[in-house]
């Protein structure tokens, strides 16, 4: 019995698409759709994992963003200041002309840390937010 299939169209920056195509070639993916299906499953699994975290823990939030997106740096700073109760330290690395990486050591409840990671991840220009749980 086959799954019902829906067709959607998405927009991507050209450079991202080129990168995707290069990686598909080297990974022997049959199609972009197959790779995007896997990426969506991965995104949902990560969301499920995050939403099931409970209690207090120590963690690291790693983010990569494009600092040339207007207003983004200010927004990130603002969010971090509002979460000063759980951010124990932060480190900034300039990756190249546009991209920055920031790591935040956090300690707090799952809900606080999740909220912080979700807020950062939803900003336009933020390319990646990873949450690593280091201990409870
Ligand atoms: Ni930077």
mmCIF file of C-alpha atoms and ligand atoms in Angstrom:
data_model
loop_
_atom_site.group_PDB
_atom_site.id
_atom_site.type_symbol
_atom_site.label_atom_id
_atom_site.label_comp_id
_atom_site.label_asym_id
_atom_site.label_seq_id
_atom_site.Cartn_x
_atom_site.Cartn_y
_atom_site.Cartn_z
ATOM 1 C CA UNK A 1 0.000 0.000 0.000
ATOM 2 C CA UNK A 2 1.580 3.272 -1.078
ATOM 3 C CA UNK A 3 1.668 6.462 0.948
ATOM 4 C CA UNK A 4 -0.327 9.386 -0.356
ATOM 5 C CA UNK A 5 2.059 11.921 -1.808
ATOM 6 C CA UNK A 6 1.635 15.690 -1.703
ATOM 7 C CA UNK A 7 3.537 17.989 -3.999
ATOM 8 C CA UNK A 8 4.936 21.260 -2.662
ATOM 9 C CA UNK A 9 7.246 23.854 -4.078
ATOM 10 C CA UNK A 10 9.967 25.462 -2.016
ATOM 11 C CA UNK A 11 12.376 28.326 -2.552
ATOM 12 C CA UNK A 12 16.063 28.087 -1.683
ATOM 13 C CA UNK A 13 19.011 30.404 -2.069
ATOM 14 C CA UNK A 14 20.946 29.327 -5.195
ATOM 15 C CA UNK A 15 24.146 28.655 -3.285
ATOM 16 C CA UNK A 16 22.308 26.356 -0.889
ATOM 17 C CA UNK A 17 20.773 24.453 -3.802
ATOM 18 C CA UNK A 18 24.179 24.057 -5.462
ATOM 19 C CA UNK A 19 25.600 22.755 -2.222
ATOM 20 C CA UNK A 20 22.672 20.355 -1.870
ATOM 21 C CA UNK A 21 23.175 19.031 -5.402
ATOM 22 C CA UNK A 22 26.893 18.510 -4.830
ATOM 23 C CA UNK A 23 26.231 16.592 -1.637
ATOM 24 C CA UNK A 24 23.513 14.464 -3.291
ATOM 25 C CA UNK A 25 25.961 13.404 -5.963
ATOM 26 C CA UNK A 26 28.571 12.292 -3.476
ATOM 27 C CA UNK A 27 25.967 10.495 -1.339
ATOM 28 C CA UNK A 28 24.313 8.712 -4.287
ATOM 29 C CA UNK A 29 20.866 10.136 -3.624
ATOM 30 C CA UNK A 30 18.365 9.324 -6.350
ATOM 31 C CA UNK A 31 16.651 12.709 -6.213
ATOM 32 C CA UNK A 32 16.380 16.018 -4.411
ATOM 33 C CA UNK A 33 12.956 14.973 -3.158
ATOM 34 C CA UNK A 34 14.384 11.900 -1.461
ATOM 35 C CA UNK A 35 17.059 13.996 0.275
ATOM 36 C CA UNK A 36 14.529 16.615 1.361
ATOM 37 C CA UNK A 37 12.218 13.904 2.723
ATOM 38 C CA UNK A 38 15.132 12.625 4.828
ATOM 39 C CA UNK A 39 15.973 16.145 5.973
ATOM 40 C CA UNK A 40 12.362 16.746 7.030
ATOM 41 C CA UNK A 41 12.301 13.450 8.957
ATOM 42 C CA UNK A 42 15.525 14.468 10.672
ATOM 43 C CA UNK A 43 14.070 17.897 11.523
ATOM 44 C CA UNK A 44 10.949 16.277 13.012
ATOM 45 C CA UNK A 45 12.933 13.693 14.983
ATOM 46 C CA UNK A 46 15.045 16.495 16.429
ATOM 47 C CA UNK A 47 11.917 18.472 17.299
ATOM 48 C CA UNK A 48 10.410 15.428 19.000
ATOM 49 C CA UNK A 49 13.621 14.804 20.959
ATOM 50 C CA UNK A 50 13.748 18.429 22.088
ATOM 51 C CA UNK A 51 10.099 18.591 23.053
ATOM 52 C CA UNK A 52 10.477 15.490 25.240
ATOM 53 C CA UNK A 53 13.389 16.864 27.297
ATOM 54 C CA UNK A 54 12.495 17.369 30.938
ATOM 55 C CA UNK A 55 13.985 18.704 34.149
ATOM 56 C CA UNK A 56 17.150 20.740 34.662
ATOM 57 C CA UNK A 57 20.224 20.272 32.579
ATOM 58 C CA UNK A 58 23.470 21.677 31.293
ATOM 59 C CA UNK A 59 23.759 22.125 27.609
ATOM 60 C CA UNK A 60 25.399 23.851 24.719
ATOM 61 C CA UNK A 61 23.531 25.770 22.063
ATOM 62 C CA UNK A 62 25.534 26.091 18.859
ATOM 63 C CA UNK A 63 24.328 28.486 16.225
ATOM 64 C CA UNK A 64 25.515 29.633 12.825
ATOM 65 C CA UNK A 65 24.129 32.805 11.312
ATOM 66 C CA UNK A 66 24.633 35.396 8.632
ATOM 67 C CA UNK A 67 25.507 38.631 10.393
ATOM 68 C CA UNK A 68 24.748 40.670 7.267
ATOM 69 C CA UNK A 69 21.019 40.046 7.613
ATOM 70 C CA UNK A 70 19.665 43.385 8.741
ATOM 71 C CA UNK A 71 18.862 43.594 12.433
ATOM 72 C CA UNK A 72 19.781 39.986 13.122
ATOM 73 C CA UNK A 73 22.785 40.608 15.372
ATOM 74 C CA UNK A 74 20.709 42.991 17.518
ATOM 75 C CA UNK A 75 17.869 40.477 17.764
ATOM 76 C CA UNK A 76 20.221 37.698 18.807
ATOM 77 C CA UNK A 77 21.760 39.932 21.472
ATOM 78 C CA UNK A 78 18.342 40.952 22.722
ATOM 79 C CA UNK A 79 17.217 37.332 23.051
ATOM 80 C CA UNK A 80 20.434 36.416 24.845
ATOM 81 C CA UNK A 81 20.036 39.286 27.299
ATOM 82 C CA UNK A 82 16.505 38.165 28.067
ATOM 83 C CA UNK A 83 17.867 34.682 28.796
ATOM 84 C CA UNK A 84 20.774 35.864 30.937
ATOM 85 C CA UNK A 85 19.504 33.693 33.792
ATOM 86 C CA UNK A 86 20.373 30.501 31.935
ATOM 87 C CA UNK A 87 23.324 31.550 29.742
ATOM 88 C CA UNK A 88 26.542 30.916 31.672
ATOM 89 C CA UNK A 89 28.966 31.891 28.945
ATOM 90 C CA UNK A 90 29.082 32.587 25.252
ATOM 91 C CA UNK A 91 31.719 32.445 22.617
ATOM 92 C CA UNK A 92 31.728 34.032 19.200
ATOM 93 C CA UNK A 93 33.724 32.942 16.190
ATOM 94 C CA UNK A 94 33.805 34.770 12.835
ATOM 95 C CA UNK A 95 33.683 31.903 10.337
ATOM 96 C CA UNK A 96 34.111 33.938 7.178
ATOM 97 C CA UNK A 97 33.055 37.322 5.812
ATOM 98 C CA UNK A 98 29.369 36.761 6.473
ATOM 99 C CA UNK A 99 28.963 33.866 8.844
ATOM 100 C CA UNK A 100 29.351 33.743 12.572
ATOM 101 C CA UNK A 101 29.232 30.856 14.966
ATOM 102 C CA UNK A 102 28.159 31.309 18.522
ATOM 103 C CA UNK A 103 28.176 28.756 21.312
ATOM 104 C CA UNK A 104 26.211 29.320 24.486
ATOM 105 C CA UNK A 105 26.749 27.286 27.610
ATOM 106 C CA UNK A 106 23.372 27.036 29.265
ATOM 107 C CA UNK A 107 22.044 25.723 32.531
ATOM 108 C CA UNK A 108 18.362 25.726 33.273
ATOM 109 C CA UNK A 109 15.128 23.881 32.844
ATOM 110 C CA UNK A 110 14.375 22.030 29.645
ATOM 111 C CA UNK A 111 11.583 24.487 28.962
ATOM 112 C CA UNK A 112 13.812 27.573 29.278
ATOM 113 C CA UNK A 113 16.565 26.104 27.165
ATOM 114 C CA UNK A 114 14.130 24.884 24.536
ATOM 115 C CA UNK A 115 12.507 28.297 24.352
ATOM 116 C CA UNK A 116 15.878 29.953 23.852
ATOM 117 C CA UNK A 117 16.944 27.511 21.127
ATOM 118 C CA UNK A 118 13.567 27.785 19.385
ATOM 119 C CA UNK A 119 13.617 31.596 19.394
ATOM 120 C CA UNK A 120 17.112 31.698 17.971
ATOM 121 C CA UNK A 121 16.359 29.035 15.377
ATOM 122 C CA UNK A 122 13.281 30.832 14.067
ATOM 123 C CA UNK A 123 15.144 34.044 13.216
ATOM 124 C CA UNK A 124 15.684 34.781 9.542
ATOM 125 C CA UNK A 125 19.390 34.523 8.791
ATOM 126 C CA UNK A 126 20.034 31.902 11.449
ATOM 127 C CA UNK A 127 21.169 28.888 9.460
ATOM 128 C CA UNK A 128 21.584 26.327 12.153
ATOM 129 C CA UNK A 129 20.849 25.867 15.825
ATOM 130 C CA UNK A 130 21.989 22.695 17.524
ATOM 131 C CA UNK A 131 21.308 21.786 21.097
ATOM 132 C CA UNK A 132 23.658 19.424 22.873
ATOM 133 C CA UNK A 133 22.651 18.124 26.265
ATOM 134 C CA UNK A 134 25.728 17.724 28.418
ATOM 135 C CA UNK A 135 24.305 16.395 31.648
ATOM 136 C CA UNK A 136 21.553 16.708 34.186
HETATM 137 NI NI1 LIG B 1 31.168 37.272 13.731
#
